[in-house]
């Protein structure tokens, strides 16, 4: 399996995407898959397409309470790599965190896509939602990075969405709202993938328009469900 080259890894490190400490989320009981607890909540989807698996899809979701994260951030990451000719990779991640008492919250949300195969495509979408009704300090980072390397006709598209909620009638999204947000995220990922054949200027314009539309639809769902004031951040990168 081909992995990131030294140059590409360096580029992502500079962007701050490989600098996060990685601590596994606590395993949930079988009946509660998708939930996680603990001081550090980390979730990652990783889709890698290669000659043995030319189409790669991965999706991950986690939700639960977040305590003070003074030593290491909570993180959500979606990572896609297409390492062979004509291959495609799609990754989506959803993280929902709630904190009613933490004095400080540090949360990172990242989407990365890396394509090396001719006419290959990689797309990733990561959504992080943080409810922080009792926090004094919130340090939130949201990044999307796309890289094409040594390939012809290849494309990479990423989108990172981060929502910070303050106040509201609930400390967490309802199951129905989570489902809707996840559907919006999946639809956006497939939209990116279906546009991979378009010229870069058109693809970039469509990606930004689709991402902004998806971000607003998700924000409206979150606000209506929680009654909270919602601050949203959107980062989109196309290559």
JSON list of N, CA and C in Angstrom, two decimals, residues 154-202:
[
{"chain": "A", "resi": 154, "resn": "UNK", "atom": "N", "xyz": [-5.76, 13.78, -12.14]},
{"chain": "A", "resi": 154, "resn": "UNK", "atom": "CA", "xyz": [-6.19, 13.37, -10.80]},
{"chain": "A", "resi": 154, "resn": "UNK", "atom": "C", "xyz": [-6.81, 14.54, -10.05]},
{"chain": "A", "resi": 155, "resn": "UNK", "atom": "N", "xyz": [-7.68, 14.23, -9.10]},
{"chain": "A", "resi": 155, "resn": "UNK", "atom": "CA", "xyz": [-8.37, 15.27, -8.34]},
{"chain": "A", "resi": 155, "resn": "UNK", "atom": "C", "xyz": [-8.45, 14.90, -6.87]},
{"chain": "A", "resi": 156, "resn": "UNK", "atom": "N", "xyz": [-8.43, 15.94, -6.05]},
{"chain": "A", "resi": 156, "resn": "UNK", "atom": "CA", "xyz": [-8.62, 15.78, -4.60]},
{"chain": "A", "resi": 156, "resn": "UNK", "atom": "C", "xyz": [-9.52, 16.91, -4.13]},
{"chain": "A", "resi": 157, "resn": "UNK", "atom": "N", "xyz": [-10.52, 16.57, -3.32]},
{"chain": "A", "resi": 157, "resn": "UNK", "atom": "CA", "xyz": [-11.47, 17.57, -2.82]},
{"chain": "A", "resi": 157, "resn": "UNK", "atom": "C", "xyz": [-11.78, 17.30, -1.36]},
{"chain": "A", "resi": 158, "resn": "UNK", "atom": "N", "xyz": [-11.72, 18.34, -0.55]},
{"chain": "A", "resi": 158, "resn": "UNK", "atom": "CA", "xyz": [-11.98, 18.18, 0.88]},
{"chain": "A", "resi": 158, "resn": "UNK", "atom": "C", "xyz": [-12.87, 19.30, 1.40]},
{"chain": "A", "resi": 159, "resn": "UNK", "atom": "N", "xyz": [-13.62, 18.97, 2.46]},
{"chain": "A", "resi": 159, "resn": "UNK", "atom": "CA", "xyz": [-14.43, 19.98, 3.14]},
{"chain": "A", "resi": 159, "resn": "UNK", "atom": "C", "xyz": [-14.46, 19.65, 4.63]},
{"chain": "A", "resi": 160, "resn": "UNK", "atom": "N", "xyz": [-14.23, 20.67, 5.44]},
{"chain": "A", "resi": 160, "resn": "UNK", "atom": "CA", "xyz": [-14.29, 20.52, 6.90]},
{"chain": "A", "resi": 160, "resn": "UNK", "atom": "C", "xyz": [-15.32, 21.51, 7.43]},
{"chain": "A", "resi": 161, "resn": "UNK", "atom": "N", "xyz": [-16.23, 20.98, 8.26]},
{"chain": "A", "resi": 161, "resn": "UNK", "atom": "CA", "xyz": [-17.28, 21.80, 8.86]},
{"chain": "A", "resi": 161, "resn": "UNK", "atom": "C", "xyz": [-17.17, 21.70, 10.38]},
{"chain": "A", "resi": 162, "resn": "UNK", "atom": "N", "xyz": [-17.18, 22.83, 11.02]},
{"chain": "A", "resi": 162, "resn": "UNK", "atom": "CA", "xyz": [-17.12, 22.84, 12.49]},
{"chain": "A", "resi": 162, "resn": "UNK", "atom": "C", "xyz": [-18.22, 23.75, 13.02]},
{"chain": "A", "resi": 163, "resn": "UNK", "atom": "N", "xyz": [-18.98, 23.23, 13.98]},
{"chain": "A", "resi": 163, "resn": "UNK", "atom": "CA", "xyz": [-20.07, 23.99, 14.58]},
{"chain": "A", "resi": 163, "resn": "UNK", "atom": "C", "xyz": [-19.85, 24.07, 16.08]},
{"chain": "A", "resi": 164, "resn": "UNK", "atom": "N", "xyz": [-19.85, 25.28, 16.61]},
{"chain": "A", "resi": 164, "resn": "UNK", "atom": "CA", "xyz": [-19.72, 25.51, 18.04]},
{"chain": "A", "resi": 164, "resn": "UNK", "atom": "C", "xyz": [-21.05, 26.04, 18.55]},
{"chain": "A", "resi": 165, "resn": "UNK", "atom": "N", "xyz": [-21.64, 25.32, 19.52]},
{"chain": "A", "resi": 165, "resn": "UNK", "atom": "CA", "xyz": [-22.95, 25.69, 20.05]},
{"chain": "A", "resi": 165, "resn": "UNK", "atom": "C", "xyz": [-22.79, 26.24, 21.46]},
{"chain": "A", "resi": 166, "resn": "UNK", "atom": "N", "xyz": [-23.45, 27.34, 21.72]},
{"chain": "A", "resi": 166, "resn": "UNK", "atom": "CA", "xyz": [-23.45, 27.92, 23.06]},
{"chain": "A", "resi": 166, "resn": "UNK", "atom": "C", "xyz": [-24.90, 28.14, 23.48]},
{"chain": "A", "resi": 167, "resn": "UNK", "atom": "N", "xyz": [-25.24, 27.62, 24.68]},
{"chain": "A", "resi": 167, "resn": "UNK", "atom": "CA", "xyz": [-26.62, 27.73, 25.15]},
{"chain": "A", "resi": 167, "resn": "UNK", "atom": "C", "xyz": [-27.50, 26.70, 24.46]},
{"chain": "A", "resi": 168, "resn": "UNK", "atom": "N", "xyz": [-28.79, 26.88, 24.61]},
{"chain": "A", "resi": 168, "resn": "UNK", "atom": "CA", "xyz": [-29.72, 25.97, 23.96]},
{"chain": "A", "resi": 168, "resn": "UNK", "atom": "C", "xyz": [-30.49, 25.11, 24.94]},
{"chain": "A", "resi": 169, "resn": "UNK", "atom": "N", "xyz": [-31.43, 24.35, 24.39]},
{"chain": "A", "resi": 169, "resn": "UNK", "atom": "CA", "xyz": [-32.32, 23.56, 25.22]},
{"chain": "A", "resi": 169, "resn": "UNK", "atom": "C", "xyz": [-31.83, 22.14, 25.43]},
{"chain": "A", "resi": 170, "resn": "UNK", "atom": "N", "xyz": [-30.77, 21.76, 24.74]},
{"chain": "A", "resi": 170, "resn": "UNK", "atom": "CA", "xyz": [-30.26, 20.39, 24.87]},
{"chain": "A", "resi": 170, "resn": "UNK", "atom": "C", "xyz": [-28.74, 20.40, 24.85]},
{"chain": "A", "resi": 171, "resn": "UNK", "atom": "N", "xyz": [-28.13, 19.42, 25.48]},
{"chain": "A", "resi": 171, "resn": "UNK", "atom": "CA", "xyz": [-26.68, 19.31, 25.50]},
{"chain": "A", "resi": 171, "resn": "UNK", "atom": "C", "xyz": [-26.16, 18.44, 24.36]},
{"chain": "A", "resi": 172, "resn": "UNK", "atom": "N", "xyz": [-27.03, 17.85, 23.62]},
{"chain": "A", "resi": 172, "resn": "UNK", "atom": "CA", "xyz": [-26.59, 17.00, 22.53]},
{"chain": "A", "resi": 172, "resn": "UNK", "atom": "C", "xyz": [-27.65, 17.02, 21.45]},
{"chain": "A", "resi": 173, "resn": "UNK", "atom": "N", "xyz": [-27.26, 16.69, 20.23]},
{"chain": "A", "resi": 173, "resn": "UNK", "atom": "CA", "xyz": [-28.22, 16.59, 19.16]},
{"chain": "A", "resi": 173, "resn": "UNK", "atom": "C", "xyz": [-29.10, 15.37, 19.35]},
{"chain": "A", "resi": 174, "resn": "UNK", "atom": "N", "xyz": [-30.33, 15.48, 18.91]},
{"chain": "A", "resi": 174, "resn": "UNK", "atom": "CA", "xyz": [-31.21, 14.32, 18.92]},
{"chain": "A", "resi": 174, "resn": "UNK", "atom": "C", "xyz": [-30.73, 13.33, 17.86]},
{"chain": "A", "resi": 175, "resn": "UNK", "atom": "N", "xyz": [-31.17, 12.08, 17.98]},
{"chain": "A", "resi": 175, "resn": "UNK", "atom": "CA", "xyz": [-30.80, 11.07, 16.99]},
{"chain": "A", "resi": 175, "resn": "UNK", "atom": "C", "xyz": [-31.28, 11.47, 15.60]},
{"chain": "A", "resi": 176, "resn": "UNK", "atom": "N", "xyz": [-32.45, 12.07, 15.53]},
{"chain": "A", "resi": 176, "resn": "UNK", "atom": "CA", "xyz": [-32.99, 12.48, 14.23]},
{"chain": "A", "resi": 176, "resn": "UNK", "atom": "C", "xyz": [-32.11, 13.54, 13.59]},
{"chain": "A", "resi": 177, "resn": "UNK", "atom": "N", "xyz": [-31.67, 14.52, 14.40]},
{"chain": "A", "resi": 177, "resn": "UNK", "atom": "CA", "xyz": [-30.82, 15.59, 13.86]},
{"chain": "A", "resi": 177, "resn": "UNK", "atom": "C", "xyz": [-29.47, 15.05, 13.42]},
{"chain": "A", "resi": 178, "resn": "UNK", "atom": "N", "xyz": [-28.90, 14.13, 14.21]},
{"chain": "A", "resi": 178, "resn": "UNK", "atom": "CA", "xyz": [-27.63, 13.52, 13.82]},
{"chain": "A", "resi": 178, "resn": "UNK", "atom": "C", "xyz": [-27.76, 12.81, 12.49]},
{"chain": "A", "resi": 179, "resn": "UNK", "atom": "N", "xyz": [-28.87, 12.10, 12.31]},
{"chain": "A", "resi": 179, "resn": "UNK", "atom": "CA", "xyz": [-29.10, 11.37, 11.08]},
{"chain": "A", "resi": 179, "resn": "UNK", "atom": "C", "xyz": [-29.19, 12.32, 9.89]},
{"chain": "A", "resi": 180, "resn": "UNK", "atom": "N", "xyz": [-29.87, 13.43, 10.05]},
{"chain": "A", "resi": 180, "resn": "UNK", "atom": "CA", "xyz": [-30.01, 14.40, 8.96]},
{"chain": "A", "resi": 180, "resn": "UNK", "atom": "C", "xyz": [-28.66, 15.00, 8.61]},
{"chain": "A", "resi": 181, "resn": "UNK", "atom": "N", "xyz": [-27.89, 15.40, 9.64]},
{"chain": "A", "resi": 181, "resn": "UNK", "atom": "CA", "xyz": [-26.58, 15.99, 9.39]},
{"chain": "A", "resi": 181, "resn": "UNK", "atom": "C", "xyz": [-25.69, 14.99, 8.66]},
{"chain": "A", "resi": 182, "resn": "UNK", "atom": "N", "xyz": [-25.75, 13.73, 9.07]},
{"chain": "A", "resi": 182, "resn": "UNK", "atom": "CA", "xyz": [-24.92, 12.71, 8.42]},
{"chain": "A", "resi": 182, "resn": "UNK", "atom": "C", "xyz": [-25.34, 12.51, 6.96]},
{"chain": "A", "resi": 183, "resn": "UNK", "atom": "N", "xyz": [-26.65, 12.56, 6.70]},
{"chain": "A", "resi": 183, "resn": "UNK", "atom": "CA", "xyz": [-27.11, 12.43, 5.32]},
{"chain": "A", "resi": 183, "resn": "UNK", "atom": "C", "xyz": [-26.60, 13.58, 4.47]},
{"chain": "A", "resi": 184, "resn": "UNK", "atom": "N", "xyz": [-26.64, 14.81, 5.03]},
{"chain": "A", "resi": 184, "resn": "UNK", "atom": "CA", "xyz": [-26.13, 15.98, 4.31]},
{"chain": "A", "resi": 184, "resn": "UNK", "atom": "C", "xyz": [-24.66, 15.79, 3.98]},
{"chain": "A", "resi": 185, "resn": "UNK", "atom": "N", "xyz": [-23.91, 15.29, 4.96]},
{"chain": "A", "resi": 185, "resn": "UNK", "atom": "CA", "xyz": [-22.48, 15.06, 4.77]},
{"chain": "A", "resi": 185, "resn": "UNK", "atom": "C", "xyz": [-22.21, 14.03, 3.68]},
{"chain": "A", "resi": 186, "resn": "UNK", "atom": "N", "xyz": [-22.95, 12.91, 3.71]},
{"chain": "A", "resi": 186, "resn": "UNK", "atom": "CA", "xyz": [-22.76, 11.86, 2.71]},
{"chain": "A", "resi": 186, "resn": "UNK", "atom": "C", "xyz": [-23.13, 12.37, 1.32]},
{"chain": "A", "resi": 187, "resn": "UNK", "atom": "N", "xyz": [-24.21, 13.13, 1.23]},
{"chain": "A", "resi": 187, "resn": "UNK", "atom": "CA", "xyz": [-24.62, 13.67, -0.07]},
{"chain": "A", "resi": 187, "resn": "UNK", "atom": "C", "xyz": [-23.54, 14.58, -0.64]},
{"chain": "A", "resi": 188, "resn": "UNK", "atom": "N", "xyz": [-22.91, 15.38, 0.22]},
{"chain": "A", "resi": 188, "resn": "UNK", "atom": "CA", "xyz": [-21.86, 16.28, -0.24]},
{"chain": "A", "resi": 188, "resn": "UNK", "atom": "C", "xyz": [-20.66, 15.49, -0.74]},
{"chain": "A", "resi": 189, "resn": "UNK", "atom": "N", "xyz": [-20.29, 14.45, -0.03]},
{"chain": "A", "resi": 189, "resn": "UNK", "atom": "CA", "xyz": [-19.16, 13.63, -0.46]},
{"chain": "A", "resi": 189, "resn": "UNK", "atom": "C", "xyz": [-19.39, 13.03, -1.84]},
{"chain": "A", "resi": 190, "resn": "UNK", "atom": "N", "xyz": [-20.58, 12.51, -2.06]},
{"chain": "A", "resi": 190, "resn": "UNK", "atom": "CA", "xyz": [-20.88, 11.93, -3.37]},
{"chain": "A", "resi": 190, "resn": "UNK", "atom": "C", "xyz": [-20.98, 13.00, -4.46]},
{"chain": "A", "resi": 191, "resn": "UNK", "atom": "N", "xyz": [-21.39, 14.20, -4.07]},
{"chain": "A", "resi": 191, "resn": "UNK", "atom": "CA", "xyz": [-21.41, 15.31, -5.02]},
{"chain": "A", "resi": 191, "resn": "UNK", "atom": "C", "xyz": [-19.99, 15.64, -5.46]},
{"chain": "A", "resi": 192, "resn": "UNK", "atom": "N", "xyz": [-19.07, 15.69, -4.50]},
{"chain": "A", "resi": 192, "resn": "UNK", "atom": "CA", "xyz": [-17.67, 15.93, -4.83]},
{"chain": "A", "resi": 192, "resn": "UNK", "atom": "C", "xyz": [-17.15, 14.86, -5.79]},
{"chain": "A", "resi": 193, "resn": "UNK", "atom": "N", "xyz": [-17.46, 13.62, -5.48]},
{"chain": "A", "resi": 193, "resn": "UNK", "atom": "CA", "xyz": [-16.96, 12.51, -6.29]},
{"chain": "A", "resi": 193, "resn": "UNK", "atom": "C", "xyz": [-17.53, 12.55, -7.70]},
{"chain": "A", "resi": 194, "resn": "UNK", "atom": "N", "xyz": [-18.80, 12.84, -7.82]},
{"chain": "A", "resi": 194, "resn": "UNK", "atom": "CA", "xyz": [-19.44, 12.86, -9.14]},
{"chain": "A", "resi": 194, "resn": "UNK", "atom": "C", "xyz": [-18.95, 14.01, -10.00]},
{"chain": "A", "resi": 195, "resn": "UNK", "atom": "N", "xyz": [-18.40, 15.05, -9.39]},
{"chain": "A", "resi": 195, "resn": "UNK", "atom": "CA", "xyz": [-17.88, 16.20, -10.13]},
{"chain": "A", "resi": 195, "resn": "UNK", "atom": "C", "xyz": [-16.39, 16.07, -10.45]},
{"chain": "A", "resi": 196, "resn": "UNK", "atom": "N", "xyz": [-15.77, 14.96, -10.11]},
{"chain": "A", "resi": 196, "resn": "UNK", "atom": "CA", "xyz": [-14.32, 14.84, -10.24]},
{"chain": "A", "resi": 196, "resn": "UNK", "atom": "C", "xyz": [-13.84, 14.94, -11.69]},
{"chain": "A", "resi": 197, "resn": "UNK", "atom": "N", "xyz": [-14.70, 14.68, -12.65]},
{"chain": "A", "resi": 197, "resn": "UNK", "atom": "CA", "xyz": [-14.31, 14.72, -14.06]},
{"chain": "A", "resi": 197, "resn": "UNK", "atom": "C", "xyz": [-14.31, 16.13, -14.63]},
{"chain": "A", "resi": 198, "resn": "UNK", "atom": "N", "xyz": [-14.90, 17.08, -13.91]},
{"chain": "A", "resi": 198, "resn": "UNK", "atom": "CA", "xyz": [-15.05, 18.43, -14.44]},
{"chain": "A", "resi": 198, "resn": "UNK", "atom": "C", "xyz": [-13.71, 19.19, -14.43]},
{"chain": "A", "resi": 199, "resn": "UNK", "atom": "N", "xyz": [-13.58, 20.23, -15.28]},
{"chain": "A", "resi": 199, "resn": "UNK", "atom": "CA", "xyz": [-12.39, 21.07, -15.24]},
{"chain": "A", "resi": 199, "resn": "UNK", "atom": "C", "xyz": [-12.22, 21.70, -13.85]},
{"chain": "A", "resi": 200, "resn": "UNK", "atom": "N", "xyz": [-10.99, 21.98, -13.47]},
{"chain": "A", "resi": 200, "resn": "UNK", "atom": "CA", "xyz": [-10.71, 22.40, -12.10]},
{"chain": "A", "resi": 200, "resn": "UNK", "atom": "C", "xyz": [-11.50, 23.64, -11.71]},
{"chain": "A", "resi": 201, "resn": "UNK", "atom": "N", "xyz": [-11.55, 24.66, -12.57]},
{"chain": "A", "resi": 201, "resn": "UNK", "atom": "CA", "xyz": [-12.23, 25.91, -12.20]},
{"chain": "A", "resi": 201, "resn": "UNK", "atom": "C", "xyz": [-13.72, 25.66, -11.94]},
{"chain": "A", "resi": 202, "resn": "UNK", "atom": "N", "xyz": [-14.34, 24.84, -12.78]},
{"chain": "A", "resi": 202, "resn": "UNK", "atom": "CA", "xyz": [-15.76, 24.54, -12.59]},
{"chain": "A", "resi": 202, "resn": "UNK", "atom": "C", "xyz": [-15.95, 23.66, -11.36]}
]
